CSV table of N, CA and C in Angstrom, one decimal:
chain,number,residue,atom,x,y,z
A,1,MET,N,0.8,-1.2,0.0
A,1,MET,CA,0.0,0.0,0.0
A,1,MET,C,0.9,1.2,0.0
A,2,ASN,N,0.6,2.1,-0.9
A,2,ASN,CA,1.4,3.4,-1.1
A,2,ASN,C,0.5,4.6,-0.9
A,3,PRO,N,0.4,5.1,0.3
A,3,PRO,CA,-0.5,6.2,0.5
A,3,PRO,C,0.1,7.5,-0.2
A,4,LYS,N,-0.9,8.3,-0.7
A,4,LYS,CA,-0.4,9.5,-1.5
A,4,LYS,C,-0.9,10.7,-0.7
A,5,PHE,N,0.0,11.5,-0.3
A,5,PHE,CA,-0.3,12.7,0.5
A,5,PHE,C,-0.2,13.9,-0.4
A,6,SER,N,-1.2,14.8,-0.3
A,6,SER,CA,-1.1,16.0,-1.0
A,6,SER,C,-1.3,17.2,-0.1
A,7,ILE,N,-0.5,18.2,-0.3
A,7,ILE,CA,-0.6,19.4,0.5
A,7,ILE,C,-1.2,20.5,-0.3
A,8,THR,N,-2.4,21.0,0.2
A,8,THR,CA,-3.1,22.0,-0.5
A,8,THR,C,-3.4,23.2,0.4
A,9,ARG,N,-4.1,24.1,-0.1
A,9,ARG,CA,-4.5,25.3,0.7
A,9,ARG,C,-5.3,24.8,2.0
A,10,LYS,N,-6.0,23.7,1.8
A,10,LYS,CA,-6.8,23.2,3.0
A,10,LYS,C,-5.8,22.8,4.1
A,11,THR,N,-4.6,22.3,3.8
A,11,THR,CA,-3.6,22.0,4.8
A,11,THR,C,-3.2,23.2,5.5
A,12,TYR,N,-2.9,24.3,4.8
A,12,TYR,CA,-2.4,25.5,5.3
A,12,TYR,C,-3.5,26.2,6.2
A,13,TYR,N,-4.8,26.1,5.8
A,13,TYR,CA,-5.8,26.6,6.6
A,13,TYR,C,-6.0,25.8,7.9
A,14,ALA,N,-5.7,24.5,7.8
A,14,ALA,CA,-5.7,23.7,9.1
A,14,ALA,C,-4.7,24.2,10.1
A,15,LEU,N,-3.5,24.7,9.6
A,15,LEU,CA,-2.5,25.3,10.5
A,15,LEU,C,-3.1,26.5,11.2
A,16,GLY,N,-3.9,27.3,10.5
A,16,GLY,CA,-4.6,28.4,11.1
A,16,GLY,C,-5.6,28.0,12.1
A,17,LEU,N,-6.3,27.0,11.8
A,17,LEU,CA,-7.3,26.5,12.7
A,17,LEU,C,-6.7,25.9,14.0
A,18,LEU,N,-5.6,25.2,13.8
A,18,LEU,CA,-4.8,24.8,15.0
A,18,LEU,C,-4.2,25.9,15.8
A,19,ALA,N,-3.8,26.9,15.1
A,19,ALA,CA,-3.2,28.1,15.8
A,19,ALA,C,-4.4,28.8,16.6
A,20,ALA,N,-5.5,28.9,16.0
A,20,ALA,CA,-6.7,29.5,16.8
A,20,ALA,C,-7.0,28.7,18.0
A,21,ALA,N,-7.0,27.3,17.9
A,21,ALA,CA,-7.3,26.5,19.0
A,21,ALA,C,-6.3,26.7,20.1
A,22,PHE,N,-5.0,26.8,19.8
A,22,PHE,CA,-4.0,27.0,20.8
A,22,PHE,C,-4.2,28.4,21.5
A,23,SER,N,-4.5,29.4,20.7
A,23,SER,CA,-4.8,30.7,21.2
A,23,SER,C,-6.0,30.7,22.1
A,24,ALA,N,-7.0,30.0,21.7
A,24,ALA,CA,-8.2,29.9,22.6
A,24,ALA,C,-7.9,29.1,23.9
A,25,ALA,N,-7.1,28.1,23.8
A,25,ALA,CA,-6.7,27.4,25.0
A,25,ALA,C,-5.9,28.3,26.0
A,26,GLY,N,-5.0,29.1,25.4
A,26,GLY,CA,-4.3,30.0,26.2
A,26,GLY,C,-5.1,31.1,26.8
A,27,ALA,N,-6.1,31.6,26.1
A,27,ALA,CA,-7.1,32.5,26.7
A,27,ALA,C,-7.9,31.9,27.8
A,28,LEU,N,-8.3,30.7,27.6
A,28,LEU,CA,-9.0,30.0,28.7
A,28,LEU,C,-8.1,29.8,29.9
A,29,GLY,N,-6.9,29.6,29.7
A,29,GLY,CA,-5.9,29.4,30.8
A,29,GLY,C,-5.8,30.8,31.6
A,30,VAL,N,-5.7,31.9,30.8
A,30,VAL,CA,-5.6,33.2,31.5
A,30,VAL,C,-6.9,33.4,32.3
A,31,LEU,N,-8.0,33.1,31.7
A,31,LEU,CA,-9.3,33.3,32.5
A,31,LEU,C,-9.3,32.4,33.8
A,32,ALA,N,-8.6,31.3,33.7
A,32,ALA,CA,-8.6,30.4,34.9
A,32,ALA,C,-7.5,30.8,35.8
A,33,GLY,N,-6.7,31.8,35.5
A,33,GLY,CA,-5.6,32.3,36.3
A,33,GLY,C,-4.2,31.8,36.1
A,34,GLN,N,-4.1,31.1,34.9
A,34,GLN,CA,-2.8,30.5,34.6
A,34,GLN,C,-2.4,30.9,33.2
A,35,ALA,N,-1.2,31.5,33.1
A,35,ALA,CA,-0.7,31.9,31.8
A,35,ALA,C,0.0,30.7,31.1
A,36,TYR,N,-0.4,30.5,29.8
A,36,TYR,CA,0.2,29.4,29.0
A,36,TYR,C,0.9,30.1,27.9
A,37,THR,N,2.1,30.6,28.1
A,37,THR,CA,2.8,31.3,27.0
A,37,THR,C,3.3,30.3,25.9
A,38,LEU,N,3.5,29.0,26.2
A,38,LEU,CA,3.8,28.1,25.2
A,38,LEU,C,2.7,28.0,24.2
A,39,LEU,N,1.5,28.0,24.6
A,39,LEU,CA,0.4,27.9,23.6
A,39,LEU,C,0.3,29.1,22.7
A,40,ASP,N,0.6,30.3,23.3
A,40,ASP,CA,0.7,31.5,22.5
A,40,ASP,C,1.8,31.5,21.5
A,41,ASN,N,2.9,30.9,21.9
A,41,ASN,CA,4.1,30.8,21.0
A,41,ASN,C,3.8,29.8,19.9
A,42,LEU,N,3.2,28.7,20.2
A,42,LEU,CA,2.8,27.8,19.2
A,42,LEU,C,1.8,28.4,18.2
A,43,ALA,N,0.8,29.1,18.7
A,43,ALA,CA,-0.2,29.8,17.8
A,43,ALA,C,0.5,30.8,16.9
A,44,PHE,N,1.5,31.5,17.4
A,44,PHE,CA,2.2,32.5,16.6
A,44,PHE,C,3.0,31.8,15.5
A,45,VAL,N,3.7,30.7,15.9
A,45,VAL,CA,4.5,30.0,14.9
A,45,VAL,C,3.6,29.4,13.8
A,46,LEU,N,2.5,28.7,14.2
A,46,LEU,CA,1.6,28.1,13.2
A,46,LEU,C,1.0,29.2,12.3
A,47,THR,N,0.7,30.3,12.8
A,47,THR,CA,0.1,31.4,12.0
A,47,THR,C,1.1,31.8,11.0
A,48,GLY,N,2.4,32.1,11.4
A,48,GLY,CA,3.4,32.5,10.5
A,48,GLY,C,3.7,31.4,9.4
A,49,MET,N,3.7,30.2,9.8
A,49,MET,CA,3.8,29.1,8.8
A,49,MET,C,2.7,29.2,7.8
A,50,MET,N,1.5,29.4,8.2
A,50,MET,CA,0.3,29.4,7.3
A,50,MET,C,0.5,30.6,6.3
A,51,PHE,N,0.9,31.8,6.8
A,51,PHE,CA,1.1,32.9,6.0
A,51,PHE,C,2.2,32.6,4.9
A,52,LEU,N,3.3,32.1,5.4
A,52,LEU,CA,4.4,31.9,4.4
A,52,LEU,C,4.1,30.8,3.4
A,53,LEU,N,3.4,29.7,3.9
A,53,LEU,CA,3.1,28.6,2.9
A,53,LEU,C,2.1,29.1,1.9
A,54,LEU,N,1.1,29.9,2.4
A,54,LEU,CA,0.1,30.4,1.4
A,54,LEU,C,0.8,31.4,0.4
A,55,ALA,N,1.8,32.1,0.9
A,55,ALA,CA,2.6,33.0,-0.1
A,55,ALA,C,3.4,32.2,-1.1
A,56,ALA,N,3.7,30.9,-0.7
A,56,ALA,CA,4.5,30.1,-1.6
A,56,ALA,C,3.7,29.1,-2.5
A,57,VAL,N,2.4,29.2,-2.5
A,57,VAL,CA,1.5,28.4,-3.3
A,57,VAL,C,1.8,28.6,-4.8
A,58,LYS,N,2.1,27.5,-5.5
A,58,LYS,CA,2.4,27.6,-6.9
A,58,LYS,C,1.2,28.0,-7.7
A,59,GLY,N,1.4,28.9,-8.7
A,59,GLY,CA,0.3,29.3,-9.5
A,59,GLY,C,-0.5,30.5,-9.0
A,60,SER,N,-0.2,30.9,-7.8
A,60,SER,CA,-1.0,32.1,-7.3
A,60,SER,C,-0.4,33.3,-7.9
A,61,PRO,N,-1.3,34.3,-8.1
A,61,PRO,CA,-0.8,35.6,-8.6
A,61,PRO,C,0.2,36.2,-7.7
A,62,LYS,N,1.2,36.9,-8.2
A,62,LYS,CA,2.2,37.6,-7.4
A,62,LYS,C,1.7,38.6,-6.4
A,63,GLN,N,0.6,39.3,-6.8
A,63,GLN,CA,0.0,40.3,-5.9
A,63,GLN,C,-0.5,39.6,-4.7
A,64,GLN,N,-1.2,38.4,-4.9
A,64,GLN,CA,-1.7,37.7,-3.8
A,64,GLN,C,-0.6,37.2,-2.8
A,65,LYS,N,0.5,36.7,-3.4
A,65,LYS,CA,1.6,36.2,-2.7
A,65,LYS,C,2.2,37.4,-1.8
A,66,ALA,N,2.3,38.5,-2.4
A,66,ALA,CA,2.8,39.7,-1.7
A,66,ALA,C,1.9,40.1,-0.6
A,67,ARG,N,0.6,39.9,-0.7
A,67,ARG,CA,-0.3,40.2,0.4
A,67,ARG,C,-0.1,39.2,1.5
A,68,TYR,N,0.0,38.0,1.2
A,68,TYR,CA,0.3,37.0,2.3
A,68,TYR,C,1.6,37.3,3.0
A,69,PHE,N,2.6,37.7,2.3
A,69,PHE,CA,3.9,38.0,2.9
A,69,PHE,C,3.7,39.3,3.7
A,70,ALA,N,2.9,40.2,3.3
A,70,ALA,CA,2.7,41.4,4.1
A,70,ALA,C,2.1,41.1,5.4
A,71,CYS,N,1.1,40.1,5.4
A,71,CYS,CA,0.5,39.7,6.7
A,71,CYS,C,1.6,39.1,7.6
A,72,PHE,N,2.5,38.3,7.0
A,72,PHE,CA,3.6,37.7,7.8
A,72,PHE,C,4.5,38.8,8.3
A,73,PHE,N,4.8,39.8,7.5
A,73,PHE,CA,5.7,40.9,7.9
A,73,PHE,C,5.0,41.7,9.1
A,74,LEU,N,3.7,41.9,9.0
A,74,LEU,CA,3.0,42.6,10.1
A,74,LEU,C,3.1,41.8,11.4
A,75,MET,N,3.0,40.5,11.3
A,75,MET,CA,3.1,39.6,12.4
A,75,MET,C,4.5,39.7,13.0
A,76,ILE,N,5.6,39.7,12.2
A,76,ILE,CA,6.9,39.8,12.7
A,76,ILE,C,7.2,41.2,13.3
A,77,LEU,N,6.7,42.2,12.7
A,77,LEU,CA,6.8,43.6,13.3
A,77,LEU,C,6.2,43.7,14.7
A,78,SER,N,5.1,42.9,14.9
A,78,SER,CA,4.4,43.0,16.2
A,78,SER,C,5.3,42.6,17.4
A,79,ILE,N,6.3,41.8,17.1
A,79,ILE,CA,7.1,41.3,18.2
A,79,ILE,C,8.5,42.0,18.2
A,80,GLY,N,8.6,43.0,17.4
A,80,GLY,CA,9.9,43.8,17.3
A,80,GLY,C,10.0,44.7,18.5
A,81,ARG,N,11.0,45.5,18.5
A,81,ARG,CA,11.4,46.4,19.5
A,81,ARG,C,10.6,47.7,19.4
A,82,LEU,N,9.3,47.6,19.4
A,82,LEU,CA,8.4,48.8,19.3
A,82,LEU,C,7.8,49.1,20.7
A,83,PRO,N,7.4,50.3,20.9
A,83,PRO,CA,6.7,50.6,22.2
A,83,PRO,C,5.4,49.6,22.3
A,84,ALA,N,5.1,49.3,23.5
A,84,ALA,CA,4.0,48.3,23.7
A,84,ALA,C,2.7,48.6,22.9
A,85,PRO,N,2.2,49.9,22.9
A,85,PRO,CA,1.0,50.1,22.2
A,85,PRO,C,1.1,49.9,20.7
A,86,ALA,N,2.3,50.2,20.1
A,86,ALA,CA,2.5,50.0,18.6
A,86,ALA,C,2.5,48.5,18.4
A,87,GLY,N,3.2,47.7,19.2
A,87,GLY,CA,3.3,46.3,19.0
A,87,GLY,C,1.9,45.6,19.2
A,88,ARG,N,1.1,46.1,20.1
A,88,ARG,CA,-0.2,45.5,20.3
A,88,ARG,C,-1.1,45.9,19.2
A,89,LEU,N,-1.0,47.1,18.6
A,89,LEU,CA,-1.8,47.4,17.4
A,89,LEU,C,-1.4,46.5,16.2
A,90,LEU,N,-0.2,46.3,16.0
A,90,LEU,CA,0.3,45.4,14.9
A,90,LEU,C,-0.2,44.0,15.2
A,91,ALA,N,-0.2,43.5,16.5
A,91,ALA,CA,-0.6,42.2,16.8
A,91,ALA,C,-2.1,42.0,16.5
A,92,ALA,N,-2.8,43.1,16.7
A,92,ALA,CA,-4.3,43.1,16.4
A,92,ALA,C,-4.6,43.2,14.9
A,93,ALA,N,-3.6,43.4,14.1
A,93,ALA,CA,-3.8,43.7,12.7
A,93,ALA,C,-3.6,42.6,11.8
A,94,TYR,N,-2.7,41.6,12.1
A,94,TYR,CA,-2.3,40.7,11.1
A,94,TYR,C,-3.4,39.6,10.7
A,95,TRP,N,-4.1,39.1,11.7
A,95,TRP,CA,-5.2,38.2,11.3
A,95,TRP,C,-6.3,38.9,10.5
A,96,PRO,N,-6.8,40.1,11.0
A,96,PRO,CA,-7.8,40.8,10.1
A,96,PRO,C,-7.2,41.1,8.7
A,97,ALA,N,-6.0,41.5,8.6
A,97,ALA,CA,-5.4,41.7,7.3
A,97,ALA,C,-5.4,40.5,6.4
A,98,PHE,N,-5.1,39.3,7.1
A,98,PHE,CA,-5.2,38.0,6.4
A,98,PHE,C,-6.6,37.7,5.9
A,99,LEU,N,-7.6,38.0,6.7
A,99,LEU,CA,-8.9,37.7,6.3
A,99,LEU,C,-9.4,38.6,5.2
A,100,TRP,N,-9.0,39.9,5.2
A,100,TRP,CA,-9.3,40.8,4.1
A,100,TRP,C,-8.7,40.3,2.8
A,101,VAL,N,-7.5,39.8,2.9
A,101,VAL,CA,-6.8,39.2,1.7
A,101,VAL,C,-7.7,38.1,1.2
A,102,GLU,N,-8.1,37.2,2.1
A,102,GLU,CA,-9.0,36.1,1.7
A,102,GLU,C,-10.3,36.6,1.2
A,103,ALA,N,-10.8,37.7,1.7
A,103,ALA,CA,-12.1,38.2,1.2
A,103,ALA,C,-12.0,38.7,-0.2
A,104,LEU,N,-10.8,39.1,-0.6
A,104,LEU,CA,-10.5,39.5,-2.0
A,104,LEU,C,-10.6,38.2,-2.9
A,105,ARG,N,-10.3,37.1,-2.4
A,105,ARG,CA,-10.4,35.8,-3.2
A,105,ARG,C,-11.8,35.3,-3.2
A,106,ASP,N,-12.5,35.4,-2.0
A,106,ASP,CA,-13.8,34.8,-1.8
A,106,ASP,C,-14.6,35.8,-1.0
A,107,ALA,N,-15.6,36.4,-1.6
A,107,ALA,CA,-16.4,37.4,-1.0
A,107,ALA,C,-17.2,36.8,0.2
A,108,ARG,N,-17.3,35.5,0.3
A,108,ARG,CA,-18.0,34.9,1.5
A,108,ARG,C,-17.3,35.1,2.8
A,109,MET,N,-16.0,35.5,2.7
A,109,MET,CA,-15.2,35.7,3.9
A,109,MET,C,-15.3,37.1,4.5
A,110,ARG,N,-16.1,38.0,3.8
A,110,ARG,CA,-16.2,39.3,4.3
A,110,ARG,C,-16.8,39.4,5.7
A,111,ALA,N,-17.8,38.6,6.0
A,111,ALA,CA,-18.5,38.6,7.3
A,111,ALA,C,-17.5,38.2,8.4
A,112,ALA,N,-16.7,37.2,8.1
A,112,ALA,CA,-15.7,36.8,9.1
A,112,ALA,C,-14.6,37.9,9.3
A,113,ALA,N,-14.2,38.5,8.2
A,113,ALA,CA,-13.2,39.6,8.2
A,113,ALA,C,-13.8,40.7,9.1
A,114,ARG,N,-15.0,41.1,8.8
A,114,ARG,CA,-15.6,42.2,9.6
A,114,ARG,C,-15.7,41.9,11.1
A,115,THR,N,-16.1,40.6,11.4
A,115,THR,CA,-16.3,40.2,12.8
A,115,THR,C,-15.0,40.2,13.5
A,116,LEU,N,-13.9,39.6,12.8
A,116,LEU,CA,-12.6,39.5,13.5
A,116,LEU,C,-12.0,40.9,13.6
A,117,THR,N,-12.2,41.8,12.7
A,117,THR,CA,-11.7,43.1,12.8
A,117,THR,C,-12.3,43.8,14.0
A,118,LEU,N,-13.6,43.7,14.2
A,118,LEU,CA,-14.3,44.3,15.3
A,118,LEU,C,-13.8,43.7,16.6
A,119,CYS,N,-13.7,42.4,16.7
A,119,CYS,CA,-13.2,41.7,17.9
A,119,CYS,C,-11.7,42.1,18.2
A,120,GLU,N,-10.9,42.1,17.2
A,120,GLU,CA,-9.5,42.5,17.5
A,120,GLU,C,-9.4,44.0,17.9
A,121,GLY,N,-10.2,44.9,17.3
A,121,GLY,CA,-10.2,46.3,17.6
A,121,GLY,C,-10.7,46.5,19.0
A,122,LEU,N,-11.8,45.9,19.4
A,122,LEU,CA,-12.3,46.1,20.8
A,122,LEU,C,-11.4,45.5,21.8
A,123,GLY,N,-10.8,44.3,21.5
A,123,GLY,CA,-9.8,43.7,22.4
A,123,GLY,C,-8.6,44.6,22.6
A,124,CYS,N,-8.2,45.2,21.5
A,124,CYS,CA,-7.0,46.1,21.6
A,124,CYS,C,-7.3,47.3,22.4
A,125,ILE,N,-8.5,47.9,22.2
A,125,ILE,CA,-8.9,49.1,23.0
A,125,ILE,C,-8.9,48.7,24.5
A,126,LEU,N,-9.5,47.6,24.8
A,126,LEU,CA,-9.6,47.1,26.2
A,126,LEU,C,-8.2,46.9,26.8
A,127,TRP,N,-7.3,46.3,26.0
A,127,TRP,CA,-6.0,46.0,26.5
A,127,TRP,C,-5.3,47.3,26.7
A,128,LEU,N,-5.4,48.3,25.8
A,128,LEU,CA,-4.8,49.6,26.1
A,128,LEU,C,-5.4,50.3,27.3
A,129,ALA,N,-6.7,50.1,27.5
A,129,ALA,CA,-7.3,50.7,28.7
A,129,ALA,C,-6.7,50.1,30.0
A,130,VAL,N,-6.5,48.8,30.0
A,130,VAL,CA,-5.9,48.1,31.1
A,130,VAL,C,-4.4,48.4,31.3
A,131,ALA,N,-3.7,48.2,30.2
A,131,ALA,CA,-2.2,48.3,30.3
A,131,ALA,C,-1.7,49.8,30.5
A,132,LEU,N,-2.3,50.7,29.7
A,132,LEU,CA,-1.8,52.0,29.7
A,132,LEU,C,-2.7,53.0,30.6
A,133,GLY,N,-4.0,52.7,30.6
A,133,GLY,CA,-4.9,53.6,31.3
A,133,GLY,C,-5.1,53.2,32.8
A,134,GLY,N,-4.6,52.1,33.2
A,134,GLY,CA,-4.7,51.6,34.6
A,134,GLY,C,-6.1,51.2,35.0
A,135,LEU,N,-6.9,50.9,34.0
A,135,LEU,CA,-8.3,50.5,34.3
A,135,LEU,C,-8.3,49.0,34.5
A,136,GLU,N,-7.8,48.5,35.7
A,136,GLU,CA,-7.7,47.1,36.0
A,136,GLU,C,-9.1,46.4,36.0
A,137,GLY,N,-10.2,47.2,36.2
A,137,GLY,CA,-11.5,46.6,36.2
A,137,GLY,C,-11.9,46.0,34.9
A,138,PHE,N,-11.2,46.4,33.8
A,138,PHE,CA,-11.5,45.9,32.5
A,138,PHE,C,-10.7,44.7,32.1
A,139,ALA,N,-9.8,44.2,33.0
A,139,ALA,CA,-8.9,43.1,32.6
A,139,ALA,C,-9.7,41.8,32.3
A,140,PHE,N,-10.7,41.5,33.1
A,140,PHE,CA,-11.5,40.3,32.8
A,140,PHE,C,-12.2,40.4,31.5
A,141,VAL,N,-12.8,41.6,31.2
A,141,VAL,CA,-13.5,41.8,29.9
A,141,VAL,C,-12.5,41.7,28.8
A,142,ALA,N,-11.3,42.3,28.9
A,142,ALA,CA,-10.3,42.2,27.9
A,142,ALA,C,-9.9,40.7,27.6
A,143,ASN,N,-9.8,39.9,28.7
A,143,ASN,CA,-9.5,38.5,28.5
A,143,ASN,C,-10.6,37.8,27.8
A,144,ILE,N,-11.8,38.1,28.1
A,144,ILE,CA,-13.0,37.5,27.4
A,144,ILE,C,-12.9,37.9,25.9
A,145,PHE,N,-12.5,39.1,25.6
A,145,PHE,CA,-12.4,39.5,24.2
A,145,PHE,C,-11.3,38.7,23.5
A,146,TRP,N,-10.2,38.4,24.3
A,146,TRP,CA,-9.1,37.6,23.7
A,146,TRP,C,-9.7,36.2,23.4
A,147,LEU,N,-10.4,35.6,24.2
A,147,LEU,CA,-11.0,34.3,23.9
A,147,LEU,C,-12.0,34.5,22.7
A,148,LEU,N,-12.8,35.5,22.7
A,148,LEU,CA,-13.7,35.7,21.6
A,148,LEU,C,-13.0,35.9,20.3
A,149,THR,N,-11.9,36.6,20.3
A,149,THR,CA,-11.1,36.8,19.1
A,149,THR,C,-10.5,35.5,18.7
A,150,ALA,N,-10.0,34.6,19.6
A,150,ALA,CA,-9.4,33.3,19.2
A,150,ALA,C,-10.5,32.4,18.6
A,151,ILE,N,-11.7,32.5,19.2
A,151,ILE,CA,-12.8,31.7,18.6
A,151,ILE,C,-13.2,32.2,17.2
A,152,THR,N,-13.2,33.5,17.0
A,152,THR,CA,-13.5,34.1,15.7
A,152,THR,C,-12.4,33.7,14.7
A,153,ARG,N,-11.2,33.7,15.1
A,153,ARG,CA,-10.1,33.2,14.2
A,153,ARG,C,-10.4,31.8,13.8
A,154,GLY,N,-10.7,31.0,14.7
A,154,GLY,CA,-11.0,29.6,14.4
A,154,GLY,C,-12.2,29.4,13.5
A,155,TRP,N,-13.2,30.2,13.7
A,155,TRP,CA,-14.4,30.2,12.8
A,155,TRP,C,-14.0,30.5,11.4
A,156,ALA,N,-13.2,31.6,11.3
A,156,ALA,CA,-12.7,32.0,10.0
A,156,ALA,C,-11.9,31.0,9.3
A,157,ALA,N,-10.9,30.4,10.1
A,157,ALA,CA,-10.0,29.4,9.5
A,157,ALA,C,-10.8,28.1,9.1
A,158,LEU,N,-11.8,27.8,9.9
A,158,LEU,CA,-12.7,26.6,9.5
A,158,LEU,C,-13.5,26.9,8.3
A,159,GLY,N,-14.0,28.2,8.1
A,159,GLY,CA,-14.7,28.6,6.9
A,159,GLY,C,-13.7,28.5,5.7
A,160,LEU,N,-12.5,28.9,5.8
A,160,LEU,CA,-11.5,28.8,4.7
A,160,LEU,C,-11.2,27.4,4.4
A,161,TYR,N,-11.1,26.6,5.4
A,161,TYR,CA,-10.8,25.1,5.3
A,161,TYR,C,-11.9,24.5,4.5
A,162,LYS,N,-13.2,24.7,4.9
A,162,LYS,CA,-14.3,24.1,4.2
A,162,LYS,C,-14.5,24.6,2.8
A,163,ALA,N,-14.2,25.9,2.6
A,163,ALA,CA,-14.3,26.5,1.2
A,163,ALA,C,-13.3,25.8,0.3
A,164,ALA,N,-12.1,25.6,0.9
A,164,ALA,CA,-11.0,25.0,0.1
A,164,ALA,C,-11.3,23.6,-0.3
A,165,ALA,N,-12.0,22.9,0.7
A,165,ALA,CA,-12.4,21.5,0.4
A,165,ALA,C,-13.4,21.4,-0.7
A,166,VAL,N,-14.4,22.3,-0.7
A,166,VAL,CA,-15.4,22.4,-1.7
A,166,VAL,C,-14.9,22.8,-3.0
A,167,ASN,N,-14.0,23.8,-3.0
A,167,ASN,CA,-13.5,24.3,-4.3
A,167,ASN,C,-12.4,23.4,-4.8
A,168,GLY,N,-11.8,22.6,-4.0
A,168,GLY,CA,-10.7,21.7,-4.5
A,168,GLY,C,-9.5,22.5,-4.7
A,169,ASP,N,-9.3,23.6,-3.9
A,169,ASP,CA,-8.1,24.5,-4.1
A,169,ASP,C,-6.8,23.7,-3.8
A,170,ALA,N,-5.9,23.9,-4.8
A,170,ALA,CA,-4.6,23.2,-4.6
A,170,ALA,C,-3.6,24.1,-4.1
C-alpha cells in the first residue's frame, strides 16, 4: 500500500485552525488564572507558517503572494522592539489583514473579516485601557475578548478550510 499525500490550501488553513485552537486554550488558561505562554508561541509559529506557505503556493498571482507575505511581515513587526501600544496594534492587525486578503479571493469571507476586525479592535482598546490607562477593572473583559477573538479566528479558519475542500483548491 502506497498512501499518497497532497498538501493543499486546505492543509495551510488547518494550520490556522490549530493556531486559533492554541490561542483559545491560552485565553481559557488566562481566564482560569494560569498563563500558558507556550500555547501563544505555538499559535504564533503556526500562523506564521500558514502565511508563508500560502505565499508560496504555486500558480498564485504575485500580488496575492505579496499580500500573504505582508501579513507575515505585520506579524513579525508586532514582536519587534516597538513601544507596547504599537506592538499591540500590529498584533491586532495581522489576522484581520489576512482575512481581508482572503475576502478578495472569496467574498463569502467578508463577514468573518468584519467580525474579526471588530473583535481585534475592541480587544486592543480594552488592552490599552488596562495596560496604559490603569483600568484594571476591564482586565476580565479584555481577557473575554481575547477568547472571543481566538474563537472568531477559528471560525474564519474553519470557513476557509471548508471552502478550500469544496473548491478543491490546490
